[in-house]
JSON list of C-alpha atoms in Angstrom, two decimals:
[
{"chain": "A", "resi": 751, "resn": "GLU", "atom": "CA", "xyz": [-4.14, -8.18, 17.85]},
{"chain": "A", "resi": 752, "resn": "ALA", "atom": "CA", "xyz": [-5.71, -9.71, 14.84]},
{"chain": "A", "resi": 753, "resn": "GLU", "atom": "CA", "xyz": [-3.17, -9.70, 11.67]},
{"chain": "A", "resi": 754, "resn": "VAL", "atom": "CA", "xyz": [-3.34, -10.62, 8.19]},
{"chain": "A", "resi": 755, "resn": "ALA", "atom": "CA", "xyz": [-1.27, -13.76, 7.39]},
{"chain": "A", "resi": 756, "resn": "GLN", "atom": "CA", "xyz": [0.95, -14.39, 4.42]},
{"chain": "A", "resi": 757, "resn": "SER", "atom": "CA", "xyz": [3.05, -17.44, 3.13]},
{"chain": "A", "resi": 758, "resn": "PRO", "atom": "CA", "xyz": [5.44, -18.03, 2.43]},
{"chain": "A", "resi": 759, "resn": "ARG", "atom": "CA", "xyz": [7.39, -15.12, 3.21]},
{"chain": "A", "resi": 760, "resn": "TYR", "atom": "CA", "xyz": [10.06, -15.83, 0.81]},
{"chain": "A", "resi": 761, "resn": "LYS", "atom": "CA", "xyz": [10.22, -17.21, -2.53]},
{"chain": "A", "resi": 762, "resn": "ILE", "atom": "CA", "xyz": [13.03, -18.14, -4.95]},
{"chain": "A", "resi": 763, "resn": "THR", "atom": "CA", "xyz": [12.02, -19.58, -8.52]},
{"chain": "A", "resi": 764, "resn": "GLU", "atom": "CA", "xyz": [13.40, -19.88, -11.97]},
{"chain": "A", "resi": 765, "resn": "LYS", "atom": "CA", "xyz": [11.52, -18.30, -14.86]},
{"chain": "A", "resi": 766, "resn": "SER", "atom": "CA", "xyz": [8.76, -20.15, -16.47]},
{"chain": "A", "resi": 767, "resn": "GLN", "atom": "CA", "xyz": [8.05, -21.97, -13.37]},
{"chain": "A", "resi": 768, "resn": "ALA", "atom": "CA", "xyz": [4.73, -21.71, -11.45]},
{"chain": "A", "resi": 769, "resn": "VAL", "atom": "CA", "xyz": [4.62, -20.00, -7.86]},
{"chain": "A", "resi": 770, "resn": "ALA", "atom": "CA", "xyz": [1.63, -19.47, -5.60]},
{"chain": "A", "resi": 771, "resn": "PHE", "atom": "CA", "xyz": [1.12, -17.34, -2.74]},
{"chain": "A", "resi": 772, "resn": "TRP", "atom": "CA", "xyz": [-1.41, -17.46, 0.06]},
{"chain": "A", "resi": 773, "resn": "CYS", "atom": "CA", "xyz": [-3.25, -15.17, 2.41]},
{"chain": "A", "resi": 774, "resn": "ASP", "atom": "CA", "xyz": [-5.71, -15.17, 5.05]},
{"chain": "A", "resi": 775, "resn": "PRO", "atom": "CA", "xyz": [-6.98, -11.85, 5.84]},
{"chain": "A", "resi": 776, "resn": "ILE", "atom": "CA", "xyz": [-8.31, -10.73, 9.37]},
{"chain": "A", "resi": 777, "resn": "SER", "atom": "CA", "xyz": [-11.13, -12.79, 10.29]},
{"chain": "A", "resi": 778, "resn": "GLY", "atom": "CA", "xyz": [-14.54, -10.92, 9.44]},
{"chain": "A", "resi": 779, "resn": "HIS", "atom": "CA", "xyz": [-12.96, -8.61, 6.66]},
{"chain": "A", "resi": 780, "resn": "ALA", "atom": "CA", "xyz": [-15.10, -8.81, 3.66]},
{"chain": "A", "resi": 781, "resn": "THR", "atom": "CA", "xyz": [-12.73, -7.24, 1.45]},
{"chain": "A", "resi": 782, "resn": "LEU", "atom": "CA", "xyz": [-9.05, -8.55, 0.53]},
{"chain": "A", "resi": 783, "resn": "TYR", "atom": "CA", "xyz": [-6.69, -7.00, -1.96]},
{"chain": "A", "resi": 784, "resn": "TRP", "atom": "CA", "xyz": [-3.68, -8.27, -3.49]},
{"chain": "A", "resi": 785, "resn": "TYR", "atom": "CA", "xyz": [-0.62, -5.79, -4.26]},
{"chain": "A", "resi": 786, "resn": "ARG", "atom": "CA", "xyz": [2.30, -5.91, -6.00]},
{"chain": "A", "resi": 787, "resn": "GLN", "atom": "CA", "xyz": [5.43, -3.63, -4.92]},
{"chain": "A", "resi": 788, "resn": "ILE", "atom": "CA", "xyz": [8.41, -2.95, -6.68]},
{"chain": "A", "resi": 789, "resn": "LEU", "atom": "CA", "xyz": [11.75, -2.25, -5.19]},
{"chain": "A", "resi": 790, "resn": "GLY", "atom": "CA", "xyz": [11.41, 1.73, -4.79]},
{"chain": "A", "resi": 791, "resn": "GLN", "atom": "CA", "xyz": [7.69, 1.87, -5.90]},
{"chain": "A", "resi": 792, "resn": "GLY", "atom": "CA", "xyz": [4.85, 2.44, -4.31]},
{"chain": "A", "resi": 793, "resn": "PRO", "atom": "CA", "xyz": [2.17, -0.69, -3.80]},
{"chain": "A", "resi": 794, "resn": "GLU", "atom": "CA", "xyz": [0.03, -1.48, -7.08]},
{"chain": "A", "resi": 795, "resn": "LEU", "atom": "CA", "xyz": [-3.41, -3.04, -7.07]},
{"chain": "A", "resi": 796, "resn": "LEU", "atom": "CA", "xyz": [-3.52, -6.50, -8.47]},
{"chain": "A", "resi": 797, "resn": "VAL", "atom": "CA", "xyz": [-6.74, -7.40, -7.69]},
{"chain": "A", "resi": 798, "resn": "GLN", "atom": "CA", "xyz": [-10.02, -6.88, -5.06]},
{"chain": "A", "resi": 799, "resn": "PHE", "atom": "CA", "xyz": [-12.36, -9.15, -3.56]},
{"chain": "A", "resi": 800, "resn": "GLN", "atom": "CA", "xyz": [-15.32, -8.50, -1.98]},
{"chain": "A", "resi": 801, "resn": "ASP", "atom": "CA", "xyz": [-16.44, -11.81, -0.32]},
{"chain": "A", "resi": 802, "resn": "GLU", "atom": "CA", "xyz": [-15.39, -14.52, -3.10]},
{"chain": "A", "resi": 803, "resn": "SER", "atom": "CA", "xyz": [-16.24, -12.39, -5.63]},
{"chain": "A", "resi": 804, "resn": "VAL", "atom": "CA", "xyz": [-13.59, -9.91, -8.21]},
{"chain": "A", "resi": 805, "resn": "VAL", "atom": "CA", "xyz": [-14.51, -6.86, -7.94]},
{"chain": "A", "resi": 806, "resn": "ASP", "atom": "CA", "xyz": [-11.40, -4.91, -9.66]},
{"chain": "A", "resi": 807, "resn": "ASP", "atom": "CA", "xyz": [-8.88, -7.27, -11.69]},
{"chain": "A", "resi": 808, "resn": "SER", "atom": "CA", "xyz": [-7.81, -4.22, -14.12]},
{"chain": "A", "resi": 809, "resn": "GLN", "atom": "CA", "xyz": [-4.47, -4.26, -13.32]},
{"chain": "A", "resi": 810, "resn": "LEU", "atom": "CA", "xyz": [-3.87, -7.90, -13.41]},
{"chain": "A", "resi": 811, "resn": "PRO", "atom": "CA", "xyz": [-2.12, -9.61, -15.64]},
{"chain": "A", "resi": 812, "resn": "LYS", "atom": "CA", "xyz": [-4.35, -12.05, -16.87]},
{"chain": "A", "resi": 813, "resn": "ASP", "atom": "CA", "xyz": [-2.04, -13.80, -19.24]},
{"chain": "A", "resi": 814, "resn": "ARG", "atom": "CA", "xyz": [-0.01, -15.05, -16.62]},
{"chain": "A", "resi": 815, "resn": "PHE", "atom": "CA", "xyz": [-1.63, -14.02, -13.22]},
{"chain": "A", "resi": 816, "resn": "SER", "atom": "CA", "xyz": [-4.39, -15.49, -11.39]},
{"chain": "A", "resi": 817, "resn": "ALA", "atom": "CA", "xyz": [-6.31, -15.17, -8.08]},
{"chain": "A", "resi": 818, "resn": "GLU", "atom": "CA", "xyz": [-9.22, -17.01, -6.29]},
{"chain": "A", "resi": 819, "resn": "ARG", "atom": "CA", "xyz": [-10.89, -16.69, -2.77]},
{"chain": "A", "resi": 820, "resn": "LEU", "atom": "CA", "xyz": [-13.22, -19.71, -3.64]},
{"chain": "A", "resi": 821, "resn": "LYS", "atom": "CA", "xyz": [-15.24, -19.39, -0.35]},
{"chain": "A", "resi": 822, "resn": "GLY", "atom": "CA", "xyz": [-14.55, -15.59, 0.49]},
{"chain": "A", "resi": 823, "resn": "VAL", "atom": "CA", "xyz": [-12.04, -15.93, 3.34]},
{"chain": "A", "resi": 824, "resn": "ASP", "atom": "CA", "xyz": [-8.57, -16.85, 2.55]},
{"chain": "A", "resi": 825, "resn": "SER", "atom": "CA", "xyz": [-6.82, -16.11, -1.20]},
{"chain": "A", "resi": 826, "resn": "THR", "atom": "CA", "xyz": [-4.51, -17.74, -3.25]},
{"chain": "A", "resi": 827, "resn": "LEU", "atom": "CA", "xyz": [-2.59, -15.79, -5.91]},
{"chain": "A", "resi": 828, "resn": "LYS", "atom": "CA", "xyz": [-0.87, -18.03, -8.78]},
{"chain": "A", "resi": 829, "resn": "ILE", "atom": "CA", "xyz": [1.71, -16.82, -11.56]},
{"chain": "A", "resi": 830, "resn": "GLN", "atom": "CA", "xyz": [2.40, -18.90, -14.26]},
{"chain": "A", "resi": 831, "resn": "PRO", "atom": "CA", "xyz": [5.08, -18.64, -15.76]},
{"chain": "A", "resi": 832, "resn": "ALA", "atom": "CA", "xyz": [7.00, -16.39, -13.62]},
{"chain": "A", "resi": 833, "resn": "GLU", "atom": "CA", "xyz": [9.23, -13.70, -15.81]},
{"chain": "A", "resi": 834, "resn": "LEU", "atom": "CA", "xyz": [11.92, -12.18, -14.32]},
{"chain": "A", "resi": 835, "resn": "GLY", "atom": "CA", "xyz": [10.16, -9.09, -14.24]},
{"chain": "A", "resi": 836, "resn": "ASP", "atom": "CA", "xyz": [7.83, -10.30, -11.65]},
{"chain": "A", "resi": 837, "resn": "SER", "atom": "CA", "xyz": [10.53, -10.39, -9.16]},
{"chain": "A", "resi": 838, "resn": "ALA", "atom": "CA", "xyz": [8.70, -8.01, -6.16]},
{"chain": "A", "resi": 839, "resn": "MET", "atom": "CA", "xyz": [6.66, -8.20, -2.86]},
{"chain": "A", "resi": 840, "resn": "TYR", "atom": "CA", "xyz": [3.38, -9.34, -3.18]},
{"chain": "A", "resi": 841, "resn": "LEU", "atom": "CA", "xyz": [1.32, -8.06, -0.18]},
{"chain": "A", "resi": 842, "resn": "CYS", "atom": "CA", "xyz": [-2.34, -8.75, 0.77]},
{"chain": "A", "resi": 843, "resn": "ALA", "atom": "CA", "xyz": [-4.75, -6.85, 2.50]},
{"chain": "A", "resi": 844, "resn": "SER", "atom": "CA", "xyz": [-7.76, -6.81, 4.11]},
{"chain": "A", "resi": 845, "resn": "SER", "atom": "CA", "xyz": [-10.72, -4.37, 5.20]},
{"chain": "A", "resi": 846, "resn": "LEU", "atom": "CA", "xyz": [-14.02, -4.85, 7.23]},
{"chain": "A", "resi": 847, "resn": "LEU", "atom": "CA", "xyz": [-16.52, -2.83, 5.52]},
{"chain": "A", "resi": 848, "resn": "ARG", "atom": "CA", "xyz": [-17.87, -3.76, 2.23]},
{"chain": "A", "resi": 849, "resn": "LEU", "atom": "CA", "xyz": [-18.75, -0.86, 1.14]},
{"chain": "A", "resi": 850, "resn": "ALA", "atom": "CA", "xyz": [-16.42, 2.17, 0.15]},
{"chain": "A", "resi": 851, "resn": "GLY", "atom": "CA", "xyz": [-15.24, 4.91, 2.49]},
{"chain": "A", "resi": 852, "resn": "PRO", "atom": "CA", "xyz": [-12.38, 6.38, 3.91]},
{"chain": "A", "resi": 853, "resn": "LEU", "atom": "CA", "xyz": [-12.48, 4.87, 7.00]},
{"chain": "A", "resi": 854, "resn": "ASN", "atom": "CA", "xyz": [-12.60, 1.45, 5.78]},
{"chain": "A", "resi": 855, "resn": "GLU", "atom": "CA", "xyz": [-8.92, 1.01, 6.74]},
{"chain": "A", "resi": 856, "resn": "GLN", "atom": "CA", "xyz": [-6.66, -1.45, 4.86]},
{"chain": "A", "resi": 857, "resn": "PHE", "atom": "CA", "xyz": [-4.77, -3.65, 6.73]},
{"chain": "A", "resi": 858, "resn": "PHE", "atom": "CA", "xyz": [-1.48, -5.29, 5.16]},
{"chain": "A", "resi": 859, "resn": "GLY", "atom": "CA", "xyz": [-0.01, -8.80, 5.64]},
{"chain": "A", "resi": 860, "resn": "PRO", "atom": "CA", "xyz": [3.69, -9.30, 5.99]},
{"chain": "A", "resi": 861, "resn": "GLY", "atom": "CA", "xyz": [4.40, -9.46, 2.28]},
{"chain": "A", "resi": 862, "resn": "THR", "atom": "CA", "xyz": [5.76, -12.34, 0.09]},
{"chain": "A", "resi": 863, "resn": "ARG", "atom": "CA", "xyz": [9.48, -11.21, -1.43]},
{"chain": "A", "resi": 864, "resn": "LEU", "atom": "CA", "xyz": [9.18, -13.03, -4.80]},
{"chain": "A", "resi": 865, "resn": "THR", "atom": "CA", "xyz": [12.89, -13.82, -6.74]},
{"chain": "A", "resi": 866, "resn": "VAL", "atom": "CA", "xyz": [12.82, -14.64, -10.10]},
{"chain": "A", "resi": 867, "resn": "LEU", "atom": "CA", "xyz": [15.84, -16.28, -11.49]},
{"chain": "B", "resi": 1127, "resn": "ARG", "atom": "CA", "xyz": [1.10, 12.83, -15.03]},
{"chain": "B", "resi": 1128, "resn": "LYS", "atom": "CA", "xyz": [1.01, 10.45, -12.86]},
{"chain": "B", "resi": 1129, "resn": "GLU", "atom": "CA", "xyz": [-1.74, 9.64, -10.59]},
{"chain": "B", "resi": 1130, "resn": "VAL", "atom": "CA", "xyz": [0.49, 10.50, -6.88]},
{"chain": "B", "resi": 1131, "resn": "GLU", "atom": "CA", "xyz": [3.70, 12.09, -6.99]},
{"chain": "B", "resi": 1132, "resn": "GLN", "atom": "CA", "xyz": [6.03, 12.85, -4.29]},
{"chain": "B", "resi": 1133, "resn": "ASP", "atom": "CA", "xyz": [9.22, 14.53, -3.39]},
{"chain": "B", "resi": 1134, "resn": "PRO", "atom": "CA", "xyz": [12.03, 11.85, -4.32]},
{"chain": "B", "resi": 1135, "resn": "GLY", "atom": "CA", "xyz": [14.14, 12.48, -1.25]},
{"chain": "B", "resi": 1136, "resn": "PRO", "atom": "CA", "xyz": [16.31, 10.47, 0.15]},
{"chain": "B", "resi": 1137, "resn": "PHE", "atom": "CA", "xyz": [15.68, 13.23, 3.18]},
{"chain": "B", "resi": 1138, "resn": "ASN", "atom": "CA", "xyz": [18.49, 12.90, 5.94]},
{"chain": "B", "resi": 1139, "resn": "VAL", "atom": "CA", "xyz": [17.99, 15.09, 9.15]},
{"chain": "B", "resi": 1140, "resn": "PRO", "atom": "CA", "xyz": [19.43, 15.12, 12.44]},
{"chain": "B", "resi": 1141, "resn": "GLU", "atom": "CA", "xyz": [17.33, 14.24, 15.57]},
{"chain": "B", "resi": 1142, "resn": "GLY", "atom": "CA", "xyz": [15.24, 17.05, 16.63]},
{"chain": "B", "resi": 1143, "resn": "ALA", "atom": "CA", "xyz": [14.38, 18.98, 13.07]},
{"chain": "B", "resi": 1144, "resn": "THR", "atom": "CA", "xyz": [11.16, 19.66, 11.48]},
{"chain": "B", "resi": 1145, "resn": "VAL", "atom": "CA", "xyz": [10.64, 17.82, 8.09]},
{"chain": "B", "resi": 1146, "resn": "ALA", "atom": "CA", "xyz": [8.22, 18.44, 5.24]},
{"chain": "B", "resi": 1147, "resn": "PHE", "atom": "CA", "xyz": [6.77, 15.95, 2.75]},
{"chain": "B", "resi": 1148, "resn": "ASN", "atom": "CA", "xyz": [4.94, 17.28, -0.28]},
{"chain": "B", "resi": 1149, "resn": "CYS", "atom": "CA", "xyz": [2.68, 15.25, -2.75]},
{"chain": "B", "resi": 1150, "resn": "THR", "atom": "CA", "xyz": [0.77, 16.11, -5.67]},
{"chain": "B", "resi": 1151, "resn": "TYR", "atom": "CA", "xyz": [-2.32, 14.02, -6.95]},
{"chain": "B", "resi": 1152, "resn": "SER", "atom": "CA", "xyz": [-4.08, 14.48, -10.51]},
{"chain": "B", "resi": 1153, "resn": "ASN", "atom": "CA", "xyz": [-7.69, 13.22, -10.11]},
{"chain": "B", "resi": 1154, "resn": "SER", "atom": "CA", "xyz": [-9.40, 16.14, -9.00]},
{"chain": "B", "resi": 1155, "resn": "ALA", "atom": "CA", "xyz": [-12.55, 13.81, -7.81]},
{"chain": "B", "resi": 1156, "resn": "SER", "atom": "CA", "xyz": [-10.25, 12.09, -5.51]},
{"chain": "B", "resi": 1157, "resn": "GLN", "atom": "CA", "xyz": [-12.25, 11.54, -2.18]},
{"chain": "B", "resi": 1158, "resn": "SER", "atom": "CA", "xyz": [-9.70, 10.83, 0.59]},
{"chain": "B", "resi": 1159, "resn": "PHE", "atom": "CA", "xyz": [-6.33, 11.10, 1.13]},
{"chain": "B", "resi": 1160, "resn": "PHE", "atom": "CA", "xyz": [-3.58, 9.33, 3.77]},
{"chain": "B", "resi": 1161, "resn": "TRP", "atom": "CA", "xyz": [-0.20, 9.27, 4.71]},
{"chain": "B", "resi": 1162, "resn": "TYR", "atom": "CA", "xyz": [1.15, 5.55, 5.01]},
{"chain": "B", "resi": 1163, "resn": "ARG", "atom": "CA", "xyz": [4.47, 4.60, 6.67]},
{"chain": "B", "resi": 1164, "resn": "GLN", "atom": "CA", "xyz": [6.49, 1.92, 5.46]},
{"chain": "B", "resi": 1165, "resn": "ASP", "atom": "CA", "xyz": [9.83, 0.30, 7.58]},
{"chain": "B", "resi": 1166, "resn": "CYS", "atom": "CA", "xyz": [12.45, -1.10, 5.62]},
{"chain": "B", "resi": 1167, "resn": "ARG", "atom": "CA", "xyz": [10.79, -4.67, 4.19]},
{"chain": "B", "resi": 1168, "resn": "LYS", "atom": "CA", "xyz": [8.00, -4.41, 6.07]},
{"chain": "B", "resi": 1169, "resn": "GLU", "atom": "CA", "xyz": [4.01, -3.70, 5.32]},
{"chain": "B", "resi": 1170, "resn": "PRO", "atom": "CA", "xyz": [2.98, -0.41, 4.91]},
{"chain": "B", "resi": 1171, "resn": "LYS", "atom": "CA", "xyz": [0.76, 0.82, 8.03]},
{"chain": "B", "resi": 1172, "resn": "LEU", "atom": "CA", "xyz": [-1.80, 3.67, 7.72]},
{"chain": "B", "resi": 1173, "resn": "LEU", "atom": "CA", "xyz": [-0.16, 6.57, 9.64]},
{"chain": "B", "resi": 1174, "resn": "MET", "atom": "CA", "xyz": [-2.73, 9.19, 9.42]},
{"chain": "B", "resi": 1175, "resn": "SER", "atom": "CA", "xyz": [-5.72, 10.38, 7.11]},
{"chain": "B", "resi": 1176, "resn": "VAL", "atom": "CA", "xyz": [-5.92, 13.83, 6.14]},
{"chain": "B", "resi": 1177, "resn": "TYR", "atom": "CA", "xyz": [-8.79, 16.05, 5.89]},
{"chain": "B", "resi": 1178, "resn": "SER", "atom": "CA", "xyz": [-9.21, 19.63, 4.37]},
{"chain": "B", "resi": 1179, "resn": "SER", "atom": "CA", "xyz": [-9.36, 21.46, 7.56]},
{"chain": "B", "resi": 1180, "resn": "GLY", "atom": "CA", "xyz": [-5.86, 19.56, 8.26]},
{"chain": "B", "resi": 1181, "resn": "ASN", "atom": "CA", "xyz": [-5.12, 17.16, 11.03]},
{"chain": "B", "resi": 1182, "resn": "GLU", "atom": "CA", "xyz": [-2.95, 16.98, 13.88]},
{"chain": "B", "resi": 1183, "resn": "ASP", "atom": "CA", "xyz": [-1.55, 13.82, 15.51]},
{"chain": "B", "resi": 1184, "resn": "GLY", "atom": "CA", "xyz": [1.41, 14.48, 18.07]},
{"chain": "B", "resi": 1185, "resn": "ARG", "atom": "CA", "xyz": [4.25, 15.44, 16.26]},
{"chain": "B", "resi": 1186, "resn": "PHE", "atom": "CA", "xyz": [2.58, 14.74, 12.87]},
{"chain": "B", "resi": 1187, "resn": "THR", "atom": "CA", "xyz": [0.45, 17.23, 11.02]},
{"chain": "B", "resi": 1188, "resn": "ALA", "atom": "CA", "xyz": [-0.83, 16.50, 7.79]},
{"chain": "B", "resi": 1189, "resn": "GLN", "atom": "CA", "xyz": [-2.39, 19.20, 5.18]},
{"chain": "B", "resi": 1190, "resn": "LEU", "atom": "CA", "xyz": [-4.61, 18.87, 2.16]},
{"chain": "B", "resi": 1191, "resn": "ASN", "atom": "CA", "xyz": [-5.26, 21.78, -0.56]},
{"chain": "B", "resi": 1192, "resn": "ARG", "atom": "CA", "xyz": [-7.89, 20.36, -2.82]},
{"chain": "B", "resi": 1193, "resn": "ALA", "atom": "CA", "xyz": [-7.83, 23.65, -5.13]},
{"chain": "B", "resi": 1194, "resn": "SER", "atom": "CA", "xyz": [-3.71, 22.72, -5.69]},
{"chain": "B", "resi": 1195, "resn": "GLN", "atom": "CA", "xyz": [-4.32, 19.28, -5.34]},
{"chain": "B", "resi": 1196, "resn": "TYR", "atom": "CA", "xyz": [-1.43, 19.13, -2.92]},
{"chain": "B", "resi": 1197, "resn": "ILE", "atom": "CA", "xyz": [-1.02, 17.22, 0.41]},
{"chain": "B", "resi": 1198, "resn": "SER", "atom": "CA", "xyz": [1.46, 17.34, 3.08]},
{"chain": "B", "resi": 1199, "resn": "LEU", "atom": "CA", "xyz": [2.93, 15.80, 6.03]},
{"chain": "B", "resi": 1200, "resn": "LEU", "atom": "CA", "xyz": [5.13, 17.67, 8.59]},
{"chain": "B", "resi": 1201, "resn": "ILE", "atom": "CA", "xyz": [6.90, 16.00, 11.31]},
{"chain": "B", "resi": 1202, "resn": "ARG", "atom": "CA", "xyz": [8.20, 18.18, 14.33]},
{"chain": "B", "resi": 1203, "resn": "ASP", "atom": "CA", "xyz": [11.10, 17.20, 16.59]},
{"chain": "B", "resi": 1204, "resn": "SER", "atom": "CA", "xyz": [12.24, 13.93, 14.67]},
{"chain": "B", "resi": 1205, "resn": "LYS", "atom": "CA", "xyz": [13.05, 10.70, 16.71]},
{"chain": "B", "resi": 1206, "resn": "LEU", "atom": "CA", "xyz": [15.17, 8.10, 15.26]},
{"chain": "B", "resi": 1207, "resn": "SER", "atom": "CA", "xyz": [12.53, 6.13, 15.02]},
{"chain": "B", "resi": 1208, "resn": "ASP", "atom": "CA", "xyz": [10.69, 8.11, 12.54]},
{"chain": "B", "resi": 1209, "resn": "SER", "atom": "CA", "xyz": [13.32, 6.42, 9.93]},
{"chain": "B", "resi": 1210, "resn": "ALA", "atom": "CA", "xyz": [10.80, 5.12, 7.16]},
{"chain": "B", "resi": 1211, "resn": "THR", "atom": "CA", "xyz": [9.56, 5.44, 3.80]},
{"chain": "B", "resi": 1212, "resn": "TYR", "atom": "CA", "xyz": [6.81, 7.57, 4.12]},
{"chain": "B", "resi": 1213, "resn": "LEU", "atom": "CA", "xyz": [3.49, 6.82, 1.56]},
{"chain": "B", "resi": 1214, "resn": "CYS", "atom": "CA", "xyz": [1.37, 9.57, 0.04]},
{"chain": "B", "resi": 1215, "resn": "VAL", "atom": "CA", "xyz": [-1.91, 7.50, -0.84]},
{"chain": "B", "resi": 1216, "resn": "VAL", "atom": "CA", "xyz": [-4.99, 8.95, -2.45]},
{"chain": "B", "resi": 1217, "resn": "MET", "atom": "CA", "xyz": [-8.69, 6.98, -2.67]},
{"chain": "B", "resi": 1218, "resn": "ASN", "atom": "CA", "xyz": [-10.66, 7.20, -5.83]},
{"chain": "B", "resi": 1219, "resn": "SER", "atom": "CA", "xyz": [-13.85, 5.71, -5.82]},
{"chain": "B", "resi": 1220, "resn": "GLY", "atom": "CA", "xyz": [-15.82, 3.85, -8.99]},
{"chain": "B", "resi": 1221, "resn": "GLY", "atom": "CA", "xyz": [-19.43, 3.20, -7.74]},
{"chain": "B", "resi": 1222, "resn": "SER", "atom": "CA", "xyz": [-19.71, 0.70, -4.93]},
{"chain": "B", "resi": 1223, "resn": "ASN", "atom": "CA", "xyz": [-15.69, -0.03, -4.83]},
{"chain": "B", "resi": 1224, "resn": "TYR", "atom": "CA", "xyz": [-12.90, 2.29, -4.56]},
{"chain": "B", "resi": 1225, "resn": "LYS", "atom": "CA", "xyz": [-9.19, 2.06, -5.10]},
{"chain": "B", "resi": 1226, "resn": "LEU", "atom": "CA", "xyz": [-5.98, 3.26, -3.40]},
{"chain": "B", "resi": 1227, "resn": "THR", "atom": "CA", "xyz": [-2.92, 4.58, -5.70]},
{"chain": "B", "resi": 1228, "resn": "PHE", "atom": "CA", "xyz": [0.23, 4.73, -3.72]},
{"chain": "B", "resi": 1229, "resn": "GLY", "atom": "CA", "xyz": [3.10, 7.47, -4.58]},
{"chain": "B", "resi": 1230, "resn": "LYS", "atom": "CA", "xyz": [6.31, 5.93, -4.77]},
{"chain": "B", "resi": 1231, "resn": "GLY", "atom": "CA", "xyz": [7.19, 7.54, -1.11]},
{"chain": "B", "resi": 1232, "resn": "THR", "atom": "CA", "xyz": [9.76, 9.21, 0.06]},
{"chain": "B", "resi": 1233, "resn": "LEU", "atom": "CA", "xyz": [12.55, 7.72, 2.40]},
{"chain": "B", "resi": 1234, "resn": "LEU", "atom": "CA", "xyz": [13.40, 9.59, 5.61]},
{"chain": "B", "resi": 1235, "resn": "THR", "atom": "CA", "xyz": [16.57, 8.57, 7.39]},
{"chain": "B", "resi": 1236, "resn": "VAL", "atom": "CA", "xyz": [16.92, 10.64, 11.35]},
{"chain": "B", "resi": 1237, "resn": "ASN", "atom": "CA", "xyz": [20.61, 10.82, 12.08]},
{"chain": "B", "resi": 1238, "resn": "PRO", "atom": "CA", "xyz": [21.59, 10.44, 15.72]}
]
């Protein structure tokens, strides 16, 4: 069964350092999402890509976070500099369809658990 | 008012029990509704979609009341393997884009 791949699975860093997370969506999935999930909360959308274009980054803290999906396939999320409050699980998801729709199921990767010391 | 609010939980029930989770949403224009399941330290996975007519999948029944902006999930004959966090999810659309908003989740522990 096809899966969304993410790496690393765990990352420990010190505040003010830069970190990067990688996501490889299910092959053929046009839409890719990055979520942040703080312990005890539900996932919160950070950024959504349709192919290589950003379609929603309204919740992305752009002063320190950046995301790219240059060739419309895999994606990288970067934080620079990391802050203590960035400690969370960073989840990547992908979906097949290009258009909106309730049947456009999102499949999640295993996530990257970030700890900022 | 938060976009999606769920029972705070946690719920601890014995095997075989029936348990119900409730969820409310604030945007009356929300289009689609889901329940996701998330095991400890794992990613969320779609459990079931929720339709206005109500829908059932084995031991799981989901209900939607658009007038009250209320969603529910009923689990009958609970199994140990049902222990997980259940996330209420609402989809809102903006043009050709759509966004999922997740509730905080309700933790269920089924005890032997």
